[in-house]
Coordinates of C-alpha atoms in Angstrom, one line a residue:
V1 CA 28.2 31.2 -64.6
V2 CA 30.0 33.7 -66.9
R3 CA 26.8 34.4 -68.7
Q4 CA 25.0 34.8 -65.4
W5 CA 22.3 32.1 -65.9
N6 CA 20.1 31.5 -62.9
S7 CA 17.0 30.1 -64.5
Y8 CA 16.2 27.3 -66.8
S9 CA 14.6 29.8 -69.2
D10 CA 18.0 31.4 -69.6
V11 CA 19.0 28.5 -71.9
F12 CA 16.5 29.9 -74.4
A13 CA 16.4 33.5 -73.5
D14 CA 20.2 34.0 -73.9
R15 CA 19.9 32.8 -77.5
C16 CA 16.6 34.4 -78.5
R17 CA 15.6 37.7 -77.1
N18 CA 12.0 37.4 -78.4
P19 CA 9.9 37.7 -75.2
A20 CA 6.8 36.1 -76.8
L21 CA 8.8 33.1 -78.0
V22 CA 10.5 32.7 -74.6
L23 CA 7.1 32.8 -72.8
V24 CA 5.7 30.2 -75.1
T25 CA 8.8 28.0 -74.7
I26 CA 8.9 28.0 -70.9
I27 CA 5.3 26.6 -70.8
F28 CA 6.7 23.1 -71.7
P29 CA 9.3 22.8 -68.9
A30 CA 6.9 24.4 -66.4
S31 CA 4.2 21.9 -67.3
S32 CA 6.6 19.0 -67.0
L33 CA 7.7 20.2 -63.6
E34 CA 4.1 20.6 -62.5
G35 CA 3.5 17.0 -63.5
Y36 CA 6.6 16.0 -61.7
I37 CA 5.3 17.6 -58.5
I38 CA 2.0 15.8 -58.9
A39 CA 3.8 12.5 -59.3
Q40 CA 5.9 13.2 -56.1
L41 CA 2.8 14.1 -54.1
W42 CA 1.1 10.9 -55.3
A43 CA 4.1 8.9 -54.2
L44 CA 4.1 10.8 -50.8
R45 CA 0.4 10.0 -50.4
A46 CA 1.0 6.3 -51.1
L47 CA 4.0 6.1 -48.8
I48 CA 2.4 7.6 -45.7
P49 CA 0.2 4.6 -44.8
V50 CA 3.2 2.3 -45.2
V51 CA 5.5 4.4 -43.0
S52 CA 2.8 4.9 -40.3
D53 CA 1.4 1.4 -40.5
G54 CA -2.0 2.8 -41.4
M55 CA -2.2 5.1 -38.4
M56 CA -2.0 8.4 -40.4
H57 CA -4.6 9.6 -42.8
D58 CA -3.0 9.9 -46.2
D59 CA -4.8 12.9 -47.5
R60 CA -4.5 15.0 -44.4
V61 CA -0.8 14.2 -43.9
C62 CA -0.1 14.9 -47.5
L63 CA -1.7 18.3 -47.2
L64 CA 0.3 19.0 -44.0
L65 CA 3.6 18.0 -45.6
T66 CA 2.8 20.2 -48.6
C67 CA 2.3 23.1 -46.3
V68 CA 5.7 22.3 -44.8
I69 CA 7.2 22.4 -48.2
F70 CA 5.7 25.8 -48.9
I71 CA 6.9 27.2 -45.6
C72 CA 10.5 25.8 -46.0
E73 CA 10.8 27.3 -49.5
S74 CA 9.2 30.6 -48.4
F75 CA 11.7 31.1 -45.6
G76 CA 14.7 29.1 -46.8
G77 CA 14.6 29.4 -50.6
F78 CA 17.3 27.7 -52.6
D79 CA 19.6 27.2 -49.6
A80 CA 16.9 25.2 -47.7
V81 CA 16.5 22.9 -50.7
S82 CA 20.2 22.4 -51.1
Y83 CA 20.9 21.6 -47.4
T84 CA 17.9 19.2 -47.1
D85 CA 19.0 17.5 -50.3
V86 CA 22.5 16.8 -48.8
I87 CA 21.0 15.5 -45.5
Q88 CA 18.4 13.2 -47.1
G89 CA 20.8 12.1 -49.7
C90 CA 23.2 10.8 -47.1
I91 CA 20.4 9.0 -45.3
M92 CA 19.2 7.4 -48.4
I93 CA 22.6 6.3 -49.6
I94 CA 23.3 4.5 -46.3
A95 CA 19.8 2.9 -46.1
I96 CA 19.7 1.8 -49.8
T97 CA 23.1 0.2 -49.4
I98 CA 22.1 -1.7 -46.3
G99 CA 18.9 -3.0 -48.0
P100 CA 20.5 -5.2 -50.6
S101 CA 23.0 -6.5 -48.0
Y102 CA 20.2 -7.6 -45.6
M103 CA 18.1 -9.1 -48.4
S104 CA 21.1 -11.1 -49.6
Y105 CA 21.6 -12.3 -46.0
H106 CA 18.0 -13.2 -45.5
F107 CA 17.1 -14.8 -48.8
G108 CA 20.5 -15.6 -50.2
G109 CA 22.2 -14.1 -53.2
L110 CA 20.7 -13.5 -56.7
A111 CA 23.2 -15.9 -58.4
G112 CA 21.3 -18.1 -60.8
S113 CA 17.9 -16.5 -60.1
V114 CA 17.6 -15.4 -63.8
E115 CA 18.1 -18.9 -65.2
F116 CA 15.3 -21.3 -66.0
N117 CA 15.1 -24.1 -63.4
C118 CA 17.6 -22.2 -61.3
A119 CA 19.1 -23.7 -58.2
G120 CA 17.0 -21.5 -55.9
T121 CA 13.7 -22.7 -57.2
W122 CA 11.2 -24.0 -54.7
F123 CA 7.5 -24.8 -54.9
E124 CA 4.6 -23.4 -52.8
V125 CA 1.3 -25.2 -52.6
L126 CA -1.7 -22.8 -52.4
P127 CA -5.5 -23.3 -52.4
D128 CA -7.0 -23.1 -55.9
P129 CA -9.7 -20.5 -56.0
D130 CA -11.3 -22.1 -59.0
S131 CA -11.7 -25.5 -57.5
N132 CA -11.6 -27.4 -54.1
G133 CA -8.0 -28.6 -54.8
T134 CA -4.6 -26.9 -54.6
I135 CA -2.3 -25.3 -57.0
T136 CA 1.5 -25.5 -57.0
K137 CA 3.5 -22.3 -57.9
R138 CA 7.2 -22.1 -58.7
R139 CA 9.0 -19.6 -56.4
G140 CA 12.6 -18.2 -56.0
C141 CA 13.3 -17.9 -59.7
Y142 CA 12.9 -14.6 -61.6
A143 CA 13.1 -16.4 -64.9
Y144 CA 9.8 -18.0 -64.0
K145 CA 8.3 -14.9 -62.6
S146 CA 9.1 -12.6 -65.5
P147 CA 10.8 -14.5 -68.3
W148 CA 10.6 -11.7 -70.8
N149 CA 13.0 -9.6 -68.6
V150 CA 15.7 -12.2 -68.2
L151 CA 16.0 -13.8 -71.7
H152 CA 19.5 -12.7 -72.6
P153 CA 22.0 -13.9 -75.2
A154 CA 24.9 -14.2 -72.6
G155 CA 23.3 -16.8 -70.4
A156 CA 24.9 -20.2 -70.0
E157 CA 21.7 -22.1 -70.6
Y158 CA 20.2 -19.7 -73.2
G159 CA 21.5 -17.9 -76.1
Y160 CA 20.6 -16.7 -79.6
F161 CA 21.7 -20.0 -81.1
F162 CA 21.0 -22.2 -78.1
K163 CA 17.5 -22.3 -76.7
P164 CA 16.7 -25.9 -75.6
L165 CA 15.8 -25.3 -71.9
W166 CA 13.4 -22.4 -72.4
P167 CA 9.7 -22.9 -73.1
T168 CA 8.2 -21.0 -76.0
Y169 CA 7.0 -17.6 -74.8
G170 CA 6.3 -16.2 -78.3
V171 CA 9.2 -13.7 -78.0
D172 CA 12.8 -13.7 -79.2
G173 CA 14.6 -13.0 -76.0
S174 CA 17.9 -12.0 -77.5
I175 CA 16.4 -9.3 -79.7
Y176 CA 14.2 -8.1 -76.8
F177 CA 17.2 -7.8 -74.5
N178 CA 19.3 -6.0 -77.1
N179 CA 16.6 -3.5 -77.8
V180 CA 16.1 -2.9 -74.1
C181 CA 19.9 -2.3 -73.7
L182 CA 19.9 0.1 -76.6
L183 CA 16.9 2.0 -75.1
M184 CA 18.4 2.2 -71.6
T185 CA 21.7 3.4 -73.1
N186 CA 19.9 6.3 -74.8
V187 CA 17.8 7.1 -71.7
W188 CA 21.0 7.2 -69.6
S189 CA 22.6 9.5 -72.2
Y190 CA 19.6 11.9 -71.9
I191 CA 19.8 11.8 -68.1
V192 CA 23.5 12.8 -68.2
A193 CA 22.5 15.7 -70.5
F194 CA 19.9 16.9 -68.0
N195 CA 17.5 17.7 -70.8
C196 CA 14.4 16.7 -68.8
Y197 CA 15.4 18.0 -65.4
P198 CA 14.9 21.8 -65.2
H199 CA 15.1 21.8 -61.4
V200 CA 18.5 20.0 -61.6
T201 CA 19.6 22.5 -64.2
C202 CA 18.7 25.4 -61.9
R203 CA 20.9 23.9 -59.2
L204 CA 23.8 23.7 -61.7
F205 CA 23.3 27.4 -62.6
A206 CA 23.7 28.2 -58.9
S207 CA 27.3 26.9 -59.0
K208 CA 29.9 29.6 -58.0
S209 CA 32.1 28.8 -61.0
D210 CA 32.1 26.8 -64.2
F211 CA 34.6 24.4 -62.6
H212 CA 32.2 23.7 -59.8
C213 CA 29.4 23.4 -62.3
R214 CA 31.3 20.6 -64.2
K215 CA 32.0 18.9 -60.9
S216 CA 28.3 19.0 -60.0
I217 CA 27.3 17.4 -63.3
S218 CA 29.8 14.6 -62.9
G219 CA 28.9 14.1 -59.3
M220 CA 25.2 13.9 -59.9
S221 CA 25.6 11.5 -62.8
Y222 CA 27.8 9.1 -60.8
L223 CA 25.8 9.3 -57.6
S224 CA 22.5 8.6 -59.5
L225 CA 24.1 5.5 -60.9
C226 CA 25.4 4.4 -57.5
A227 CA 22.0 4.9 -56.0
G228 CA 20.2 3.2 -58.9
L229 CA 22.1 -0.1 -58.8
P230 CA 21.1 -1.0 -55.2
G231 CA 17.6 0.0 -56.0
L232 CA 17.6 -2.3 -59.0
I233 CA 18.8 -5.2 -56.7
L234 CA 16.1 -4.5 -54.2
G235 CA 13.6 -4.6 -57.1
F236 CA 14.8 -8.1 -57.9
F237 CA 14.4 -9.3 -54.3
F238 CA 10.9 -7.8 -54.1
A239 CA 9.8 -9.5 -57.4
I240 CA 11.3 -12.9 -56.5
H241 CA 10.7 -13.2 -52.8
I242 CA 8.5 -10.5 -51.3
E243 CA 5.8 -9.6 -53.9
R244 CA 3.9 -12.8 -53.3
M245 CA 3.4 -11.8 -49.6
Y246 CA 1.4 -8.6 -50.4
P247 CA -1.7 -7.8 -52.4
A248 CA -1.5 -7.0 -56.1
G249 CA -0.5 -3.5 -56.8
T250 CA 1.6 -3.0 -53.7
V251 CA 4.2 -0.3 -54.3
T252 CA 7.7 -1.9 -54.4
F253 CA 9.4 0.5 -52.1
G254 CA 6.5 0.3 -49.6
G255 CA 6.5 -3.5 -49.7
I256 CA 10.3 -3.7 -49.0
L257 CA 10.0 -1.2 -46.1
D258 CA 7.1 -3.1 -44.6
F259 CA 8.9 -6.4 -44.9
M260 CA 12.0 -5.1 -43.2
M261 CA 10.1 -3.3 -40.5
R262 CA 8.4 -6.5 -39.5
Q263 CA 11.7 -8.3 -39.0
G264 CA 12.5 -6.1 -36.0
G265 CA 16.0 -5.1 -34.8
M266 CA 18.5 -3.5 -37.1
P267 CA 16.4 -4.3 -40.3
E268 CA 13.6 -2.3 -38.8
F269 CA 15.9 0.6 -37.9
F270 CA 17.4 0.9 -41.4
A271 CA 13.9 0.5 -42.9
C272 CA 12.8 3.5 -40.8
M273 CA 15.9 5.4 -42.0
A274 CA 14.9 4.6 -45.6
A275 CA 11.3 5.6 -45.0
C276 CA 12.3 8.9 -43.5
G277 CA 14.8 9.5 -46.2
G278 CA 12.2 8.6 -48.8
L279 CA 9.7 11.1 -47.4
A280 CA 12.4 13.8 -47.2
G281 CA 13.5 13.0 -50.7
I282 CA 10.0 13.3 -52.1
M283 CA 9.4 16.6 -50.3
S284 CA 12.7 17.9 -51.4
T285 CA 12.1 17.0 -55.0
A286 CA 8.7 18.6 -55.0
D287 CA 10.2 21.7 -53.3
S288 CA 13.0 22.0 -55.9
S289 CA 10.5 21.6 -58.8
A290 CA 8.2 24.3 -57.4
L291 CA 11.3 26.5 -56.9
A292 CA 12.3 26.0 -60.6
I293 CA 8.8 27.0 -61.8
T294 CA 8.9 30.0 -59.5
N295 CA 12.3 30.9 -60.9
M296 CA 11.2 30.8 -64.5
F297 CA 8.0 32.7 -63.8
T298 CA 9.7 35.5 -61.8
K299 CA 12.6 35.8 -64.3
E300 CA 10.6 36.0 -67.6
V301 CA 7.2 37.3 -66.5
I302 CA 8.0 39.6 -63.6
V303 CA 11.6 40.8 -64.2
N304 CA 11.7 40.8 -68.0
G305 CA 8.0 41.6 -68.4
V306 CA 6.3 43.5 -65.7
F307 CA 9.3 45.5 -64.4
R308 CA 10.1 46.7 -67.9
I309 CA 6.6 47.9 -68.5
A310 CA 6.1 49.3 -65.0
P311 CA 9.5 50.0 -63.4
Q312 CA 7.9 51.4 -60.3
M313 CA 6.7 47.9 -59.4
D314 CA 10.3 46.8 -58.9
T315 CA 10.2 46.4 -55.1
H316 CA 11.3 43.7 -52.8
R317 CA 7.7 43.3 -51.4
F318 CA 6.2 42.9 -54.8
M319 CA 8.8 40.3 -55.8
T320 CA 8.3 38.4 -52.6
L321 CA 4.5 38.3 -53.1
C322 CA 5.0 37.1 -56.7
E323 CA 7.4 34.4 -55.6
R324 CA 5.2 33.1 -52.8
G325 CA 2.1 33.3 -55.0
C326 CA 3.7 31.3 -57.8
T327 CA 5.0 28.6 -55.4
G328 CA 1.7 28.4 -53.6
F329 CA -0.3 28.1 -56.9
S330 CA 1.9 25.3 -58.2
L331 CA 1.6 23.3 -55.0
T332 CA -2.1 23.9 -54.7
L333 CA -2.6 22.8 -58.3
S334 CA -0.7 19.6 -57.6
L335 CA -2.8 19.0 -54.5
F336 CA -6.0 19.4 -56.5
F337 CA -4.9 16.4 -58.7
T338 CA -3.7 14.4 -55.7
I339 CA -6.2 14.5 -52.9

């Protein structure tokens, strides 16, 4: 705040006033943000049939919602992104907290589901596609579904020096688990550092003081952890109980929403809340990413480039046209790779 940073590129430009180097450097965060927008639009396109029960055309609605994103950013700017983030965040926190609670009520808790021959194991008899007989499959136990994700040294029935109950999977589970823990620890450290989230960094730069900036960093770190844990629990329920009900390749979030909507009553209501919050979250994330690209482009190319060469171009109308054009180009490019 003291150094008046308002763009992700200021992190580099404030230390190196070489315009050519700054322009080359911002290509990388701008490219990553563009890929992030493409990923968000892909998720939006995949979620539309789930939310509408196949009644809406995915490509057309994705195009329509992208136009809504452009209009909101054009008229609302950063304030529109911030306020919508708060609203959809509150909806998502409520919905994602209710989800694991309902799943625990419907299927029972996850206790013992990562142990081999766990107490919740049951067997399902299915027709065998390769013969005229049947095939029996073990259900209700994540250790059977994905053993390489649950082999851990702290388990009561399995440890680094105690492996009698586990079949041979050709992998040392304890080493695998420790490596994954080390990897996730490093990933979480990078997330806290905000090295890979230029659009989040731009929001921090918008803080009115350094104190509020520090509070924002702490708040986003803790809230992302609080939102991630219920999501992880929902992922376990989907893998153990729900995935078998849907075709291969079904999106986890979409499958959970569809399952809860089919239950009717309050589960359907909270599933609709989560669906609306998910759509709003995707749109808001794409919006903020496009805003970050526009911010970098206008700051380094227009303000520090064009306006210094041609000061007469420094008008509100020209800046507005550049901002709208950059945002429209980034969203159009993302649509090109999406639909």
